XYZ file of C-alpha atoms in Angstrom:
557
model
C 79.791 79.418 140.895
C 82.470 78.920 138.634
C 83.922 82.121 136.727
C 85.348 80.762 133.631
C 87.595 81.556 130.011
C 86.669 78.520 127.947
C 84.945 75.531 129.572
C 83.231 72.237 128.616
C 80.581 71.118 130.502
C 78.447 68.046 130.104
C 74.500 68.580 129.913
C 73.154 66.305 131.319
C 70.106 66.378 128.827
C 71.728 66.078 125.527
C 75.249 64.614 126.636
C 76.584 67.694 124.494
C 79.854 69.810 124.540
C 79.456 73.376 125.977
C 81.746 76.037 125.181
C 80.765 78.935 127.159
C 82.328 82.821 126.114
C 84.664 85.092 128.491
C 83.477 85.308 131.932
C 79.987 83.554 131.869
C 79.128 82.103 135.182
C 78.724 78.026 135.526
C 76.303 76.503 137.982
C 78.364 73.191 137.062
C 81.393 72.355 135.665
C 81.526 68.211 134.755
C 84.286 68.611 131.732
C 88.016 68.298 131.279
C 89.837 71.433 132.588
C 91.337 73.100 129.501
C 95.446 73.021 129.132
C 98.033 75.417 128.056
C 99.066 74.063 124.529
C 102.366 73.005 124.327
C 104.418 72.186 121.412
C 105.687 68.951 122.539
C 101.919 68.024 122.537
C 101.690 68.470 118.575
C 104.608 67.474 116.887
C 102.825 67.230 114.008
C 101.855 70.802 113.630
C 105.144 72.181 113.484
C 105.980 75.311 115.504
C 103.879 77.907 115.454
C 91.687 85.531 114.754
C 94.914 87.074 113.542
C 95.924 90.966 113.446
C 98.234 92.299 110.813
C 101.870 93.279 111.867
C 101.829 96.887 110.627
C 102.586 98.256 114.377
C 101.050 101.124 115.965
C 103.607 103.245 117.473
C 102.536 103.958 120.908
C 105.699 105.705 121.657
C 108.784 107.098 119.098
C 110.576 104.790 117.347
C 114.108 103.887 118.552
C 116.468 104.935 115.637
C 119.720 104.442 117.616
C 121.669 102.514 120.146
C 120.703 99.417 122.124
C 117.368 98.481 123.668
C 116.385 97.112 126.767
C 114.071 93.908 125.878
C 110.902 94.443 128.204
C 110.364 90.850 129.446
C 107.192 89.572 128.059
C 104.367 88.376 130.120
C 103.800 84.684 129.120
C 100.014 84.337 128.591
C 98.152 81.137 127.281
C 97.902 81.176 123.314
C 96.150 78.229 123.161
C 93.299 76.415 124.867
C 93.115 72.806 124.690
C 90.202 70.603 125.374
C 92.191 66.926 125.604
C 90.384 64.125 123.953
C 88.653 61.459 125.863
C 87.934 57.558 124.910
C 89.406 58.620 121.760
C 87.444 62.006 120.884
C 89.494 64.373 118.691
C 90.551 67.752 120.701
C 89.022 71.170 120.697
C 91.238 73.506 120.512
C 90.261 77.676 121.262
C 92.993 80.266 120.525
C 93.651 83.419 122.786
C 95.227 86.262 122.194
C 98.341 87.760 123.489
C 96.756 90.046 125.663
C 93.994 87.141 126.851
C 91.152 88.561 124.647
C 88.773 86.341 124.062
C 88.519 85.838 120.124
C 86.670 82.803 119.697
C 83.165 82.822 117.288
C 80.472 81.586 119.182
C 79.501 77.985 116.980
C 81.722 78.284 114.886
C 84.460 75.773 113.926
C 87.642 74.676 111.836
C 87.643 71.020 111.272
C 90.718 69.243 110.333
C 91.087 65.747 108.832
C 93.643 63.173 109.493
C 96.282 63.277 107.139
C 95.273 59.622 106.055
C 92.274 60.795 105.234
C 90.641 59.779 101.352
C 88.493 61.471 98.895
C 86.046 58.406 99.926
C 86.228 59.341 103.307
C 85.846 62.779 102.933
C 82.611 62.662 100.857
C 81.065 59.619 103.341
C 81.636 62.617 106.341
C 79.875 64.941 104.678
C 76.776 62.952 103.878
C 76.695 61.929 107.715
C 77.141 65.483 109.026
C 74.163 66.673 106.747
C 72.172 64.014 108.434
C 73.750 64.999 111.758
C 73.251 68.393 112.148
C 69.480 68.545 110.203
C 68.544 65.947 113.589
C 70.492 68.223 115.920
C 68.851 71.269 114.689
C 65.578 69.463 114.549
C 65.828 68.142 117.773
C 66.742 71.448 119.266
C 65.120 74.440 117.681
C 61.822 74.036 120.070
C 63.501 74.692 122.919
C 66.514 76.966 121.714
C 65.337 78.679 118.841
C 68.117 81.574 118.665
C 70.837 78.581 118.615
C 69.495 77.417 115.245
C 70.351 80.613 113.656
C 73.520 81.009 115.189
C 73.918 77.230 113.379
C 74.082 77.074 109.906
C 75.763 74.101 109.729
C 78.586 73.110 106.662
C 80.241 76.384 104.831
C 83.345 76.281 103.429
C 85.621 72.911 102.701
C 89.301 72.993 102.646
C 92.161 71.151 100.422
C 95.335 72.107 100.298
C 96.942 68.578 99.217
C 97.117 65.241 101.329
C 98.734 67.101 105.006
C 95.615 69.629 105.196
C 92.398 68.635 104.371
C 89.251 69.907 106.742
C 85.844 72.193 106.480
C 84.445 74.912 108.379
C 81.065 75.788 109.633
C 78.910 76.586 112.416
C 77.132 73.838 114.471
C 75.627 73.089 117.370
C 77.112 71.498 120.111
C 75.858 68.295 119.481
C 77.026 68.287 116.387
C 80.472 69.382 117.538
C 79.905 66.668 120.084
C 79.850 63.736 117.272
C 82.516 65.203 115.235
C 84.564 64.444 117.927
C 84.278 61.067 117.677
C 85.064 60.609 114.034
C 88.171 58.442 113.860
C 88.763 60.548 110.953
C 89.364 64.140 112.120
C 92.307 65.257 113.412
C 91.308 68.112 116.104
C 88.517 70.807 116.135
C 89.337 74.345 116.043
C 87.069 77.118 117.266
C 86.874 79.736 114.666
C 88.655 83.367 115.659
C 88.625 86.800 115.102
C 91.524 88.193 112.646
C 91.977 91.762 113.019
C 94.563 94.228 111.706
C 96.590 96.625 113.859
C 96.883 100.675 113.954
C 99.693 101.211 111.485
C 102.181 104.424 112.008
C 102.172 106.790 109.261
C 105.103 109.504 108.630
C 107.738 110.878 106.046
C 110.637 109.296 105.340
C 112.631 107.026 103.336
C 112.974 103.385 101.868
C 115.975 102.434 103.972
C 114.892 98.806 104.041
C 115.786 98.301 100.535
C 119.157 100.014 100.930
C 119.763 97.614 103.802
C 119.075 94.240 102.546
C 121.563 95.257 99.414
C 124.584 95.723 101.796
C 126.701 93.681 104.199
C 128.065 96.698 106.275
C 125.707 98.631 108.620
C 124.263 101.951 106.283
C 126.186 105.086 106.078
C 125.240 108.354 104.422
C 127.124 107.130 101.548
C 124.498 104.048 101.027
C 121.392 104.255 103.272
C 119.494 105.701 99.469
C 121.465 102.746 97.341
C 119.314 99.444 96.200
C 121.710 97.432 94.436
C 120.215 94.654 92.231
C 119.369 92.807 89.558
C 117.309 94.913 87.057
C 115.683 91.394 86.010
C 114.969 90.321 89.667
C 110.950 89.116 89.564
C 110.727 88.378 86.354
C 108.116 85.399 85.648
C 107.397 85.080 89.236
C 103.913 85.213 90.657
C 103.735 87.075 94.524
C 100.792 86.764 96.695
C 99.705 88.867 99.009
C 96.958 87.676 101.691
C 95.461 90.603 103.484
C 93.608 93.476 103.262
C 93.772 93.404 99.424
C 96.045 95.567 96.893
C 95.171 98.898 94.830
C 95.679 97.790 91.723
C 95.864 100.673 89.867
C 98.895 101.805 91.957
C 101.959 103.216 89.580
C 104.219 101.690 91.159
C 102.755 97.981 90.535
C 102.984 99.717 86.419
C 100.454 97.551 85.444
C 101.636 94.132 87.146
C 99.224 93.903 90.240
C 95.951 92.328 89.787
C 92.642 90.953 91.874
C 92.997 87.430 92.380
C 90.115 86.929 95.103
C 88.230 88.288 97.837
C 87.599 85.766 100.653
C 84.996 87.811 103.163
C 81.491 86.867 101.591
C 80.039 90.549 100.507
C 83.121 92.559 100.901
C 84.642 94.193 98.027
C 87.168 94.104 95.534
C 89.339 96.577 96.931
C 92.122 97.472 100.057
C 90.220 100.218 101.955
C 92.634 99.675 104.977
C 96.180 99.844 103.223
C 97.932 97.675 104.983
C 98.209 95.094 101.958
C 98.709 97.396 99.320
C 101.666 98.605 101.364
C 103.198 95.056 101.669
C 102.633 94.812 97.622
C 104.729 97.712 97.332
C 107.574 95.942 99.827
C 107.591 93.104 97.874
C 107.572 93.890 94.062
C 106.920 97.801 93.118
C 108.543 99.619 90.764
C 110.560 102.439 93.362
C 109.503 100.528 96.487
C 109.454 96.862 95.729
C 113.058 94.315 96.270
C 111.678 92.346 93.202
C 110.673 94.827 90.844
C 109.593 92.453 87.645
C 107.285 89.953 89.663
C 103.527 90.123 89.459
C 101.749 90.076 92.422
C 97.879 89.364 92.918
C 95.309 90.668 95.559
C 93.816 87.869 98.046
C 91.697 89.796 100.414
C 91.307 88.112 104.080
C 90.418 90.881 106.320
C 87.176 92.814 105.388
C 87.636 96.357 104.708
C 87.106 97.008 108.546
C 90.840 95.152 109.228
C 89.207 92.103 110.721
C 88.012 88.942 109.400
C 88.132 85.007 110.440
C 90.647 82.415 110.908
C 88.485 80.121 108.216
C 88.322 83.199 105.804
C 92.647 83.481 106.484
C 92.827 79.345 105.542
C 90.496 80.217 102.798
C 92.921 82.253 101.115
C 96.346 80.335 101.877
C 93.873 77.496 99.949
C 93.269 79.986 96.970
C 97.128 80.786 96.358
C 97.758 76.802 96.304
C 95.118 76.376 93.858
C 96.148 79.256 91.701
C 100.159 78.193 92.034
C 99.257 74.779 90.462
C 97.087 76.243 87.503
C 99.944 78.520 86.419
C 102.756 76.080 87.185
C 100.635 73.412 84.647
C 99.794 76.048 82.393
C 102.797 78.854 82.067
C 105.853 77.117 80.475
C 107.533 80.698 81.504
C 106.307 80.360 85.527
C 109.265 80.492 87.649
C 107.829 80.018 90.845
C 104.865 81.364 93.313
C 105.458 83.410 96.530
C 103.280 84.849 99.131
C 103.163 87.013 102.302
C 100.993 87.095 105.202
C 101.725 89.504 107.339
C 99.059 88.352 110.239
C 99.306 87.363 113.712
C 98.010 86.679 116.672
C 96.741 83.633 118.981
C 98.560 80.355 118.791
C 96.053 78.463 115.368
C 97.100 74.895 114.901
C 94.592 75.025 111.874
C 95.970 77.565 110.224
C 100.198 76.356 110.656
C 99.015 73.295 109.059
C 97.699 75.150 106.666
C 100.257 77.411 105.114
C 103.152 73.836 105.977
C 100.558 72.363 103.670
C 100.905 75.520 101.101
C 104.575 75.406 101.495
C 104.763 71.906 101.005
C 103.077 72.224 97.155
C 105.631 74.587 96.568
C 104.682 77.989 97.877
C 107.246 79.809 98.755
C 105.873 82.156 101.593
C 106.927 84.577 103.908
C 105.056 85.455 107.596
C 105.581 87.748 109.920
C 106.354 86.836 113.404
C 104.576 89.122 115.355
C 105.284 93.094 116.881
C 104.603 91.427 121.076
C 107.990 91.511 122.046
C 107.081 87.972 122.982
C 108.247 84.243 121.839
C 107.291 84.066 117.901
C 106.464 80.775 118.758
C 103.515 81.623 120.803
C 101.742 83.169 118.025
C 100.753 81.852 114.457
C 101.259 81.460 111.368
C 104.790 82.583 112.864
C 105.142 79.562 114.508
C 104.608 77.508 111.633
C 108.189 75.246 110.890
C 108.008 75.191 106.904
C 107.521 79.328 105.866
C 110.324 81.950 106.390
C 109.345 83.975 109.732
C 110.330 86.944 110.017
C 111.498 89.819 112.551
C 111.804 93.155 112.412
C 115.114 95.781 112.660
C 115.501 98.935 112.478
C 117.565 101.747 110.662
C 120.878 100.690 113.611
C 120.363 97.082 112.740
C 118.680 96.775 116.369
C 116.066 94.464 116.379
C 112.613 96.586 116.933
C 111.577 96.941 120.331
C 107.856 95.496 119.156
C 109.409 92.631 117.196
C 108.534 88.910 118.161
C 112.062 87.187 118.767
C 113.313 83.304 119.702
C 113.550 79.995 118.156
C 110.538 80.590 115.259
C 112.075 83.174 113.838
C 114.222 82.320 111.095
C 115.673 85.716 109.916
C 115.432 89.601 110.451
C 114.731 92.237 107.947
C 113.821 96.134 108.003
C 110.725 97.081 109.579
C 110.716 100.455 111.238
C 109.555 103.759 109.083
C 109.266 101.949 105.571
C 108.381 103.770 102.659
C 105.735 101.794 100.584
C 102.843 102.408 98.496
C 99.846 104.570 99.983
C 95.592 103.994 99.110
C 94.545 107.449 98.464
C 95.503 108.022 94.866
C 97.746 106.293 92.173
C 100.837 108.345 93.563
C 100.330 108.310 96.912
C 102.976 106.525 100.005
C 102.735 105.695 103.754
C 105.071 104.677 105.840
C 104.395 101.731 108.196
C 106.143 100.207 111.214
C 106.148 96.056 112.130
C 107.222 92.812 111.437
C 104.191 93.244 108.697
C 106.734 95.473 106.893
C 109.602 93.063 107.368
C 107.802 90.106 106.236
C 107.177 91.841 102.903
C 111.087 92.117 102.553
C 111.428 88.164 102.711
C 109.043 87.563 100.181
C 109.853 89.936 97.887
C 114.091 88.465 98.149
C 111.940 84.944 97.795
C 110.395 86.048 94.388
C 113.895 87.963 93.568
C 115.829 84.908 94.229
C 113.581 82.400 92.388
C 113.639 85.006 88.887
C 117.208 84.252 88.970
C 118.006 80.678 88.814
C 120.822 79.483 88.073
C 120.556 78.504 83.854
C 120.948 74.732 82.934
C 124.448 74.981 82.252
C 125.201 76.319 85.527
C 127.014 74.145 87.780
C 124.101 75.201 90.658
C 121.938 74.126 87.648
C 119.111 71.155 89.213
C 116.325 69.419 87.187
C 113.391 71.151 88.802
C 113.189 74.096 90.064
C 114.307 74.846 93.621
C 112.012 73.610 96.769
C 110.742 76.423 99.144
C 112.364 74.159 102.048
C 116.192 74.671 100.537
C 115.200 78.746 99.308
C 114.121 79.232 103.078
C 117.921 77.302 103.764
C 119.786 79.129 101.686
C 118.272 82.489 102.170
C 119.221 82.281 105.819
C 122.621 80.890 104.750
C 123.307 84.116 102.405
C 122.320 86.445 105.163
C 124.308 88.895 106.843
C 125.215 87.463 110.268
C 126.229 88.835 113.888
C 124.944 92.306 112.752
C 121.962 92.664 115.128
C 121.879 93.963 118.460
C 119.479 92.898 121.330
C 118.672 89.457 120.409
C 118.094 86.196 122.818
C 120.126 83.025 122.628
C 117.914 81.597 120.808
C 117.045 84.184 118.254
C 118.973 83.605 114.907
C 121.112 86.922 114.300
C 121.068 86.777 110.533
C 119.753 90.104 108.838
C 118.293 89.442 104.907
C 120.768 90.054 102.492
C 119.900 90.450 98.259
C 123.599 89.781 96.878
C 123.839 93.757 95.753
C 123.370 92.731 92.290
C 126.193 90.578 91.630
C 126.527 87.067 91.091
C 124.511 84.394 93.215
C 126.995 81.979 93.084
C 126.992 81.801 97.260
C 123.181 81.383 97.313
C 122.986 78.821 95.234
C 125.702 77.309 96.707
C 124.342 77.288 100.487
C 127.691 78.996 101.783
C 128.000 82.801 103.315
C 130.108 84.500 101.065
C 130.254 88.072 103.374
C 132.349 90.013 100.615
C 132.016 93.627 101.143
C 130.981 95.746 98.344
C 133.318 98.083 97.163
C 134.736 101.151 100.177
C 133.694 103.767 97.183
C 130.174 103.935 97.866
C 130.956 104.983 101.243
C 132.143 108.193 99.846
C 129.751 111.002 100.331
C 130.133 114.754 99.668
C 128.235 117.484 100.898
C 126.921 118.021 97.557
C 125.277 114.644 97.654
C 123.603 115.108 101.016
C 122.388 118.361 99.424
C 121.100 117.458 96.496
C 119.470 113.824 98.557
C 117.566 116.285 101.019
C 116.159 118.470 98.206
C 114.950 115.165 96.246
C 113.363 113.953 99.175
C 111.348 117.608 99.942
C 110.786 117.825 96.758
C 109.039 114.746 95.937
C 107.425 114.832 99.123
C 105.888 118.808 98.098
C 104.974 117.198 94.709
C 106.492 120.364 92.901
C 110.074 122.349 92.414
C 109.944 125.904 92.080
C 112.134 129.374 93.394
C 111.833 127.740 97.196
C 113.881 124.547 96.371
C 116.271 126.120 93.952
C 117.110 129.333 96.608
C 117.390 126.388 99.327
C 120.149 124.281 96.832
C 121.983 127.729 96.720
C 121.878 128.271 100.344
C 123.195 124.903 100.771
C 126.093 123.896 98.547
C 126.474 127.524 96.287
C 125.496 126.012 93.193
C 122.688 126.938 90.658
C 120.749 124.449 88.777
């Protein structure tokens, strides 16, 4: 008997593929043995079921001085099924931990990038044909596989380098797809689920951090400096859990652009996306505070969902991007965040390269395993922004995904964002989830303030997401972050504190300190900066506060 993770086995019947689940016992085993995917094997897909970065804190966050990096435990991301006599490969992601995430008949198909509208309709007619005989053919015998087979469900087009369908099928029918010289590799569907998130009191340090060069002091860890303007005619998507709308802090500027799950509902009952909303563009918590943003829900109010509902989505924010850029005179430019992880999803890196590459500027997060980024996707994806997580001593977080795929750090320990219980409410959240929301929201800022046509950093279109990503890692603050590997870029996400851009648009790293004045801090201001915080976290003043500002500093008020 053969105890197996993902196998393919040849029935001898039907000549079909077989893709047994976790630890189901095989009298036989005829088929390739599976293979660690490599990234050598798919140049073509760039670097890089999904859980959400927000990181549950299994033990206290480290506020201060270095870290020991636990070395990771290299686990298979990716199962590969090699093709034979020209069959495309089946591919099955894994978790980090080994979990077995797969959908049972369920699969991503993607096209070859040669692939025409011709084409594309001529498959469909045949796989009609095919899977009606399949399920024909098979429903005597296996009658509970027919309903587990529904056959075509949702198509995919995100421009000429992703192009592709999902559905569930039987193995026959995977078995034929295979040999379509027009389809690129098979993907079995996954399970996308979002992680425990930490909730506490505290601060927004993050946006204090990404507005200075020097390391925070009690003099600036409470000062955002930026452009009042930053966000204005820019369009910020969020792909998650959904956003709560009716926030204050979005004032007005968040809305429901579409919910992917079929029979779910308009609305973030997790939190974990309204809370990146408020990262990226709210009023007191947002870096781009002008930007709209708009709600594409992913992950079903439970925090889980599928990796076809995830490419579903990055396909919405493409389609919406080019209806605004052709119809907005005023658009400045689309951004998005997906703060998801998890197993290693060729499908789904081709799929937000193919978003970038239509001019999405987007943001991921690379992942809270204390692992490779690159094992994990979207963050090993080559064309979005990845991002890591530091925390409040510019250490990198002891959860945070490091190494080649990650293209820049910002804050994402304790940040302050918007909460789900009412239209006041906050949460704090720990992960690269809460990091990733950072980039994005310095993406939007950055793209509301292009340089005007008389500008000598003036160009005829507006800028590509490919030279943003370039110069935003340019304009960072480098050599500030402790316990980082070789390969890990040490380059923390810097705003330009509000004055010119000239650097940025340049592509140079103009590390100019802001001025030594705003290090100056009295006791007075640590007094009155501790009362506003109690205070606003009470939700009312009164004798208590104003007998505590005496006690403190002498003064009355």
């Amino acid at each position: 008997m053969v105890r197996a993770e993902y196998l393919i086995a040849a029935l001898p019947l039907v000549n079909a593929l077989y893709i047994p689940h976790a630890g189901e016992e095989l009298a036989t085993f005829d088929g390739p043995q599976p293979k660690e995917l490599d990234d050598a094997k798919l140049p073509s897909l760039g670097r890089k079921p999904h859980r959400t970065q927000g990181h549950s804190q299994r033990r206290p966050v480290h506020m201060g001085g270095k870290q020991n990096k636990v070395a990771p435990v290299k686990v298979p991301t990716t199962k590969v099924f090699p093709s034979e006599n020209g069959k495309a490969d089946v591919i099955a992601p894994v978790s980090h931990d080994g979990e077995d995430i797969t959908i049972k008949n369920k699969y991503i198909i993607v096209f070859d990038d040669s692939v025409t509208p011709a084409d594309v309709a001529q498959h469909f007619g045949w796989l009609n044909v095919m899977h009606a005989e399949h399920m024909s053919m098979i429903d005597a015998k296996h009658p509970l596989a027919s309903e587990e087979s529904t056959g075509l469900l949702k198509t995919f087009d995100l421009g000429d380098t992703f192009r592709g369908y999902s559905g569930s099928f039987l193995p026959e029918t995977i078995e034929a797809i295979r040999e379509s010289p027009i389809v690129k590799h098979i993907e079995q569907d996954s399970i996308v689920r979002v992680s425990e998130a930490s909730v506490e009191n505290g601060a927004p340090w993050g946006l204090a951090r990404v507005s200075h060069r020097k390391a925070l002091s009690l003099g600036t860890f409470n000062k955002y400096l930026y452009d009042a303007e930053g966000g204005e005619g820019v369009t910020a998507y969020v792909v998650d859990t959904g956003i709560y709308i009716d926030h204050e802090d979005f004032e007005g500027r968040a809305t429901w652009g579409k919910t992917i799950p079929v029979g779910d509902v308009d609305k973030d009952a997790h939190g974990h996306g309204s809370h990146c909303a408020g990262t990226m563009v709210g009023k007191k918590f947002g870096v781009a505070k002008k930007a709209n943003v708009v709600a594409v829900k992913v992950l079903g109010s439970d925090g889980s969902g599928t990796m076809s509902d995830v490419i579903g989505g990055v396909e919405y924010v493409v389609a919406s991007h080019k209806k605004e850029q052709a119809s907005n005179s005023k658009h400045k430019g689309s951004t998005a965040n997906m703060s998801l992880g998890g197993g290693k999803s060729p499908s789904l890196e081709l799929a937000v390269s193919a978003a970038v590459n239509q001019g999405v500027h987007f943001a991921v997060a690379a992942g809270n395993e204390n692992q490779d980024a690159c094992n994990v996707s979207p963050a090993g994806a080559s064309e979005p922004v990845t991002v890591g997580a530091t925390d409040l001593s510019d250490d990198r977080a002891y959860f945070s995904n490091w190494g080649k795929c990650v293209d820049i750090f910002a804050p994402g320990v304790n940040v302050l964002s918007v909460g789900t219980t009412d239209p006041t409410s906050t949460a704090i959240m720990s992960g690269t989830s809460m990091a990733s929301p950072h980039i994005a929201g310095l993406l939007s800022y950055f793209l509301s303030l292009q340089p005007d046509s008389d500008s000598e950093y003036a160009t005829s279109e507006a800028i590509t997401p490919r030279q943003l990503k370039q110069n935003l890692i340019s304009f960072g603050t480098p050599g500030v972050i402790s316990d980082l590997d070789s390969d890990s870029p040490n380059v923390l996400a810097y705003n330009g504190a509000g004055k010119g851009l000239s650097a940025l648009w340049s592509g140079s790293n103009d590390t100019t300190e802001e001025l030594d004045e705003e290090d100056v801090f009295t006791l007075k201001h640590i007094t009155d900066l501790l009362l506003e915080e109690l205070e606003a976290f009470a939700g009312k003043t009164g004798n208590l506060f104003g007998e505590l500002r005496v006690a403190l500093d002498g003064t009355h008020h």
